[in-house]
Amino acid sequence: MTTPHLSKSLLNNYRQCPRRLWLEMQDRAARKKGLEPVAQAVYSADTTKRFLDGHVIGRIAQACWSEGVDIEKASWITDEDTGQRHRDLNYATHLTYQWMQDQRRTLFEATFQHQNLLVMADVMVPRRHGHRVYWQMIEVKSSTTPKDYHITDLATQAWVAEQSGVDLDSVALLLVNKGFELHTAGDYTGLLGLHDDPDLQAQVRQAQQEMPATLRGAAQTLALRQEPRKHQPGDQCTSPFECPYIGHCTEKTTGQTIGQTAKQTTPQPVPIRFYNDRGGAKAQTLIDAGHTDLRQVPPATIARLWNGSTDTHGVNQRLAQAVRTGSVVMDRAGAQAELQTLTWPVQHLDFETISFVAPVWPGTQSGQHIPFQYSLHRQAQSGQVLGHAEFLDTTGQDPRRALAEQLVKDIDPRCTVLAWNDSFERTVIRDLAEQFADLRQALMRIHDQVQDLLPIVRRHYFHPDMAQAEGSTFSIKTVLPCMVPHLQYSQLGTVQNGGEAQLAYLLAAAPLGAEKEPGQTITPAERQQARKDLLAYCGLDTEAMVEIVKSLK
């Protein structure tokens, strides 16, 4: 059979997990034929945002070489019969070699092919040594530091180019300079820095030696008629990035949903896993002793293992009890005593933020979390909701000043402000206070009012489902469906987590400089729906805290 063409990305997918490569190629082939694939790729919002950041950084990188030739743009052709445009990769390869003969122009997306592997180099810079021209190959990344997969990226690109007859004198990474601050809109001078030290050259050369074996392994994987299920879920599912087929490989067969108790599931073993168990050391102690099901571990064994007085020891005592009995463990009196110490009515606060690798507003830095939204629920000690305030700026301008001013108006200075994992809210408020001197006193007063609801839950509550939660054990998205089953994030629209909130903000606000393609069209209906979904999501975050407090009382 003919081996399908591979790309740098596909080869990286093979390196991450052969099963991922097999599923992706099956997915592509099925979609071409209009058939149902074995598994369909599902990209998380965080992955999609990373793709968008990559496009923006790539555009900024190309601007560093004003006389560069974009092979990718030049290789799009129009089909005379259908009138449809598509990229002709053979033509791209032809254009690459044609422009390389010029020996003067920097090339973007230069396309090379060797055997069944086709790659596109981000940047190729001609460098003359005497009478001969060599090329520097540059990979553009939206990271601030070199990563292991950057090395294999460069090794793949360089190996194919050299096998195709290209003379390279060096390879390099173009990375984001940490702490870059935008002073003038659109001026990204200093955002990117070149990394081409001798260690990088040596690492890439060493990685190139593995290319033939990697290609053979990928070809053998693609020749398989059956899904290679021997590659079971593990750390590779999320490293270096989340696999889009993780849902397929980890599909549950018990039918259990979060919020159900262990008594409602089929009697499958509960993995030996604890909360905040550094390196899994205590869990490994039980595994080494022959334990395979947390439900079967004797209470006395747990008591000896977690016999301290810290929060972590208490959590794991409750965790083991909840799993063993299949019932909620709750110290209601202890929770009520802590809630009594708050100044009522309490104000539940939650922010949503956006970060850009390439900042879009002057006075902001690369990677800085910029708040654009908050929700605020006021709750009486009886549990009654007294009011709800919210803020959402979708003008596309820097939202910080308007948000800070409204926050000062909305917060009652006499009462406790509750957050879930309050370090985030405190950081946002502190950053606003540093930015706006005239609001600093009022904002820092709010900062000092903030207290954390999460530790109250952590010290007094555990549901058996929390022991096997896919996310953080005490994430509000884990705790809420356990304590308040009728209230679920899954009932929301397109925004159900922070990553999706960032994507919705890009639709609703469309800030200049953050688009995948400059001038992209976003309809009024899309903007309106994104705004509606954002308000629902952030509102649920604070409504969730209201309901959790009610459940504790």
PDB file of N, CA and C in Angstrom, residues 275 311 334-335 337-344 346-350 415-427 429 446-460 472 474-476 479 541 545-546 548-549 552:
ATOM      1  N   TYR A 275      -5.326  13.080  47.437  1.00  0.00           N
ATOM      2  CA  TYR A 275      -5.250  14.524  47.212  1.00  0.00           C
ATOM      3  C   TYR A 275      -3.900  15.050  47.705  1.00  0.00           C
ATOM      4  N   ASP A 311      -4.499  20.153  56.632  1.00  0.00           N
ATOM      5  CA  ASP A 311      -5.651  20.044  55.749  1.00  0.00           C
ATOM      6  C   ASP A 311      -5.535  18.824  54.837  1.00  0.00           C
ATOM      7  N   GLY A 334     -18.836  22.214  61.551  1.00  0.00           N
ATOM      8  CA  GLY A 334     -17.566  22.904  61.344  1.00  0.00           C
ATOM      9  C   GLY A 334     -17.645  23.936  60.237  1.00  0.00           C
ATOM     10  N   ALA A 335     -18.340  23.594  59.149  1.00  0.00           N
ATOM     11  CA  ALA A 335     -18.502  24.543  58.044  1.00  0.00           C
ATOM     12  C   ALA A 335     -19.307  25.746  58.489  1.00  0.00           C
ATOM     13  N   ALA A 337     -19.586  26.960  61.460  1.00  0.00           N
ATOM     14  CA  ALA A 337     -18.790  27.786  62.382  1.00  0.00           C
ATOM     15  C   ALA A 337     -17.870  28.718  61.603  1.00  0.00           C
ATOM     16  N   GLU A 338     -17.275  28.230  60.508  1.00  0.00           N
ATOM     17  CA  GLU A 338     -16.402  29.095  59.703  1.00  0.00           C
ATOM     18  C   GLU A 338     -17.201  30.167  58.975  1.00  0.00           C
ATOM     19  N   LEU A 339     -18.379  29.797  58.470  1.00  0.00           N
ATOM     20  CA  LEU A 339     -19.210  30.774  57.770  1.00  0.00           C
ATOM     21  C   LEU A 339     -19.677  31.876  58.719  1.00  0.00           C
ATOM     22  N   GLN A 340     -19.835  31.538  60.006  1.00  0.00           N
ATOM     23  CA  GLN A 340     -20.277  32.534  60.994  1.00  0.00           C
ATOM     24  C   GLN A 340     -19.265  33.668  61.145  1.00  0.00           C
ATOM     25  N   THR A 341     -17.987  33.382  60.846  1.00  0.00           N
ATOM     26  CA  THR A 341     -16.940  34.401  61.040  1.00  0.00           C
ATOM     27  C   THR A 341     -16.930  35.447  59.932  1.00  0.00           C
ATOM     28  N   LEU A 342     -17.683  35.227  58.849  1.00  0.00           N
ATOM     29  CA  LEU A 342     -17.721  36.176  57.739  1.00  0.00           C
ATOM     30  C   LEU A 342     -18.612  37.361  58.088  1.00  0.00           C
ATOM     31  N   THR A 343     -18.391  38.468  57.413  1.00  0.00           N
ATOM     32  CA  THR A 343     -19.232  39.649  57.604  1.00  0.00           C
ATOM     33  C   THR A 343     -20.319  39.649  56.545  1.00  0.00           C
ATOM     34  N   TRP A 344     -21.554  39.471  56.974  1.00  0.00           N
ATOM     35  CA  TRP A 344     -22.678  39.302  56.051  1.00  0.00           C
ATOM     36  C   TRP A 344     -23.398  40.632  55.816  1.00  0.00           C
ATOM     37  N   VAL A 346     -22.519  38.467  52.364  1.00  0.00           N
ATOM     38  CA  VAL A 346     -21.268  38.258  51.638  1.00  0.00           C
ATOM     39  C   VAL A 346     -21.468  38.579  50.158  1.00  0.00           C
ATOM     40  N   GLN A 347     -20.349  38.849  49.485  1.00  0.00           N
ATOM     41  CA  GLN A 347     -20.375  39.196  48.060  1.00  0.00           C
ATOM     42  C   GLN A 347     -19.485  38.205  47.314  1.00  0.00           C
ATOM     43  N   HIS A 348     -20.089  37.378  46.474  1.00  0.00           N
ATOM     44  CA  HIS A 348     -19.348  36.361  45.727  1.00  0.00           C
ATOM     45  C   HIS A 348     -18.816  36.985  44.434  1.00  0.00           C
ATOM     46  N   LEU A 349     -17.497  36.948  44.248  1.00  0.00           N
ATOM     47  CA  LEU A 349     -16.862  37.642  43.130  1.00  0.00           C
ATOM     48  C   LEU A 349     -16.081  36.665  42.260  1.00  0.00           C
ATOM     49  N   ASP A 350     -16.219  36.841  40.945  1.00  0.00           N
ATOM     50  CA  ASP A 350     -15.442  36.036  39.996  1.00  0.00           C
ATOM     51  C   ASP A 350     -15.068  36.899  38.803  1.00  0.00           C
ATOM     52  N   CYS A 415     -18.600  44.519  53.871  1.00  0.00           N
ATOM     53  CA  CYS A 415     -18.908  43.083  53.910  1.00  0.00           C
ATOM     54  C   CYS A 415     -17.816  42.240  53.260  1.00  0.00           C
ATOM     55  N   THR A 416     -17.796  40.969  53.632  1.00  0.00           N
ATOM     56  CA  THR A 416     -16.823  40.021  53.096  1.00  0.00           C
ATOM     57  C   THR A 416     -17.044  39.819  51.595  1.00  0.00           C
ATOM     58  N   VAL A 417     -15.939  39.737  50.856  1.00  0.00           N
ATOM     59  CA  VAL A 417     -15.971  39.341  49.450  1.00  0.00           C
ATOM     60  C   VAL A 417     -15.441  37.914  49.385  1.00  0.00           C
ATOM     61  N   LEU A 418     -16.252  36.987  48.854  1.00  0.00           N
ATOM     62  CA  LEU A 418     -15.838  35.589  48.752  1.00  0.00           C
ATOM     63  C   LEU A 418     -15.443  35.263  47.320  1.00  0.00           C
ATOM     64  N   ALA A 419     -14.354  34.532  47.178  1.00  0.00           N
ATOM     65  CA  ALA A 419     -13.911  34.043  45.871  1.00  0.00           C
ATOM     66  C   ALA A 419     -13.619  32.550  46.008  1.00  0.00           C
ATOM     67  N   TRP A 420     -13.493  31.882  44.863  1.00  0.00           N
ATOM     68  CA  TRP A 420     -13.124  30.459  44.878  1.00  0.00           C
ATOM     69  C   TRP A 420     -11.676  30.360  44.445  1.00  0.00           C
ATOM     70  N   ASN A 421     -10.809  29.985  45.375  1.00  0.00           N
ATOM     71  CA  ASN A 421      -9.362  30.030  45.156  1.00  0.00           C
ATOM     72  C   ASN A 421      -8.951  31.481  44.972  1.00  0.00           C
ATOM     73  N   ASP A 422      -8.967  32.229  46.080  1.00  0.00           N
ATOM     74  CA  ASP A 422      -8.940  33.696  46.048  1.00  0.00           C
ATOM     75  C   ASP A 422      -7.630  34.304  45.555  1.00  0.00           C
ATOM     76  N   SER A 423      -6.576  33.510  45.398  1.00  0.00           N
ATOM     77  CA  SER A 423      -5.304  34.097  44.946  1.00  0.00           C
ATOM     78  C   SER A 423      -5.442  34.749  43.578  1.00  0.00           C
ATOM     79  N   PHE A 424      -6.298  34.178  42.732  1.00  0.00           N
ATOM     80  CA  PHE A 424      -6.490  34.749  41.391  1.00  0.00           C
ATOM     81  C   PHE A 424      -7.179  36.103  41.480  1.00  0.00           C
ATOM     82  N   GLU A 425      -8.294  36.167  42.220  1.00  0.00           N
ATOM     83  CA  GLU A 425      -9.015  37.440  42.345  1.00  0.00           C
ATOM     84  C   GLU A 425      -8.143  38.505  43.008  1.00  0.00           C
ATOM     85  N   ARG A 426      -7.394  38.108  44.033  1.00  0.00           N
ATOM     86  CA  ARG A 426      -6.518  39.068  44.714  1.00  0.00           C
ATOM     87  C   ARG A 426      -5.456  39.617  43.751  1.00  0.00           C
ATOM     88  N   THR A 427      -4.892  38.732  42.923  1.00  0.00           N
ATOM     89  CA  THR A 427      -3.873  39.170  41.968  1.00  0.00           C
ATOM     90  C   THR A 427      -4.453  40.148  40.962  1.00  0.00           C
ATOM     91  N   ILE A 429      -7.028  42.149  41.321  1.00  0.00           N
ATOM     92  CA  ILE A 429      -7.316  43.429  41.993  1.00  0.00           C
ATOM     93  C   ILE A 429      -6.026  44.176  42.292  1.00  0.00           C
ATOM     94  N   ILE A 446     -10.780  46.537  48.742  1.00  0.00           N
ATOM     95  CA  ILE A 446     -11.493  45.354  48.239  1.00  0.00           C
ATOM     96  C   ILE A 446     -10.591  44.123  48.329  1.00  0.00           C
ATOM     97  N   HIS A 447      -9.317  44.308  47.933  1.00  0.00           N
ATOM     98  CA  HIS A 447      -8.339  43.222  48.006  1.00  0.00           C
ATOM     99  C   HIS A 447      -8.298  42.618  49.400  1.00  0.00           C
ATOM    100  N   ASP A 448      -8.321  43.468  50.418  1.00  0.00           N
ATOM    101  CA  ASP A 448      -8.228  42.998  51.791  1.00  0.00           C
ATOM    102  C   ASP A 448      -9.544  42.407  52.289  1.00  0.00           C
ATOM    103  N   GLN A 449     -10.651  42.686  51.606  1.00  0.00           N
ATOM    104  CA  GLN A 449     -11.949  42.112  51.967  1.00  0.00           C
ATOM    105  C   GLN A 449     -12.105  40.676  51.478  1.00  0.00           C
ATOM    106  N   VAL A 450     -11.280  40.287  50.478  1.00  0.00           N
ATOM    107  CA  VAL A 450     -11.466  38.995  49.817  1.00  0.00           C
ATOM    108  C   VAL A 450     -11.050  37.848  50.736  1.00  0.00           C
ATOM    109  N   GLN A 451     -11.929  36.865  50.839  1.00  0.00           N
ATOM    110  CA  GLN A 451     -11.622  35.619  51.539  1.00  0.00           C
ATOM    111  C   GLN A 451     -11.959  34.443  50.616  1.00  0.00           C
ATOM    112  N   ASP A 452     -11.453  33.280  50.977  1.00  0.00           N
ATOM    113  CA  ASP A 452     -11.543  32.123  50.102  1.00  0.00           C
ATOM    114  C   ASP A 452     -12.595  31.134  50.604  1.00  0.00           C
ATOM    115  N   LEU A 453     -13.553  30.780  49.730  1.00  0.00           N
ATOM    116  CA  LEU A 453     -14.578  29.805  50.078  1.00  0.00           C
ATOM    117  C   LEU A 453     -14.050  28.372  49.935  1.00  0.00           C
ATOM    118  N   LEU A 454     -13.098  28.171  49.023  1.00  0.00           N
ATOM    119  CA  LEU A 454     -12.621  26.822  48.739  1.00  0.00           C
ATOM    120  C   LEU A 454     -12.108  26.091  49.990  1.00  0.00           C
ATOM    121  N   PRO A 455     -11.261  26.702  50.831  1.00  0.00           N
ATOM    122  CA  PRO A 455     -10.747  25.946  51.995  1.00  0.00           C
ATOM    123  C   PRO A 455     -11.841  25.526  52.977  1.00  0.00           C
ATOM    124  N   ILE A 456     -12.928  26.293  53.043  1.00  0.00           N
ATOM    125  CA  ILE A 456     -14.028  25.916  53.937  1.00  0.00           C
ATOM    126  C   ILE A 456     -14.634  24.596  53.460  1.00  0.00           C
ATOM    127  N   VAL A 457     -14.825  24.488  52.141  1.00  0.00           N
ATOM    128  CA  VAL A 457     -15.326  23.239  51.575  1.00  0.00           C
ATOM    129  C   VAL A 457     -14.306  22.127  51.762  1.00  0.00           C
ATOM    130  N   ARG A 458     -13.059  22.439  51.505  1.00  0.00           N
ATOM    131  CA  ARG A 458     -12.002  21.423  51.579  1.00  0.00           C
ATOM    132  C   ARG A 458     -11.879  20.838  52.987  1.00  0.00           C
ATOM    133  N   ARG A 459     -12.096  21.660  53.996  1.00  0.00           N
ATOM    134  CA  ARG A 459     -11.923  21.190  55.382  1.00  0.00           C
ATOM    135  C   ARG A 459     -13.139  20.416  55.916  1.00  0.00           C
ATOM    136  N   HIS A 460     -14.267  20.534  55.205  1.00  0.00           N
ATOM    137  CA  HIS A 460     -15.485  19.984  55.813  1.00  0.00           C
ATOM    138  C   HIS A 460     -16.349  19.129  54.892  1.00  0.00           C
ATOM    139  N   SER A 472      -9.270  19.152  38.746  1.00  0.00           N
ATOM    140  CA  SER A 472      -8.799  19.337  40.114  1.00  0.00           C
ATOM    141  C   SER A 472      -9.855  18.863  41.106  1.00  0.00           C
ATOM    142  N   PHE A 474     -10.792  19.909  43.963  1.00  0.00           N
ATOM    143  CA  PHE A 474     -11.613  20.953  44.561  1.00  0.00           C
ATOM    144  C   PHE A 474     -11.868  22.120  43.611  1.00  0.00           C
ATOM    145  N   SER A 475     -11.803  21.851  42.325  1.00  0.00           N
ATOM    146  CA  SER A 475     -12.262  22.844  41.357  1.00  0.00           C
ATOM    147  C   SER A 475     -13.749  23.057  41.576  1.00  0.00           C
ATOM    148  N   ILE A 476     -14.214  24.277  41.345  1.00  0.00           N
ATOM    149  CA  ILE A 476     -15.645  24.538  41.515  1.00  0.00           C
ATOM    150  C   ILE A 476     -16.464  23.716  40.525  1.00  0.00           C
ATOM    151  N   VAL A 479     -16.771  20.357  42.376  1.00  0.00           N
ATOM    152  CA  VAL A 479     -17.564  20.387  43.603  1.00  0.00           C
ATOM    153  C   VAL A 479     -19.037  20.673  43.328  1.00  0.00           C
ATOM    154  N   ASP A 541     -20.547  31.041  37.788  1.00  0.00           N
ATOM    155  CA  ASP A 541     -19.437  30.902  38.736  1.00  0.00           C
ATOM    156  C   ASP A 541     -19.801  31.467  40.103  1.00  0.00           C
ATOM    157  N   MET A 545     -21.201  29.592  43.903  1.00  0.00           N
ATOM    158  CA  MET A 545     -20.750  29.841  45.272  1.00  0.00           C
ATOM    159  C   MET A 545     -21.939  30.083  46.196  1.00  0.00           C
ATOM    160  N   VAL A 546     -22.954  30.774  45.693  1.00  0.00           N
ATOM    161  CA  VAL A 546     -24.175  30.991  46.477  1.00  0.00           C
ATOM    162  C   VAL A 546     -24.773  29.638  46.880  1.00  0.00           C
ATOM    163  N   ILE A 548     -23.377  26.663  46.921  1.00  0.00           N
ATOM    164  CA  ILE A 548     -22.483  25.867  47.768  1.00  0.00           C
ATOM    165  C   ILE A 548     -22.603  26.324  49.218  1.00  0.00           C
ATOM    166  N   VAL A 549     -22.672  27.645  49.440  1.00  0.00           N
ATOM    167  CA  VAL A 549     -22.857  28.157  50.801  1.00  0.00           C
ATOM    168  C   VAL A 549     -24.179  27.651  51.381  1.00  0.00           C
ATOM    169  N   LEU A 552     -23.820  24.150  52.583  1.00  0.00           N
ATOM    170  CA  LEU A 552     -23.011  24.004  53.789  1.00  0.00           C
ATOM    171  C   LEU A 552     -23.768  24.413  55.045  1.00  0.00           C
TER     172      LEU A 552
END
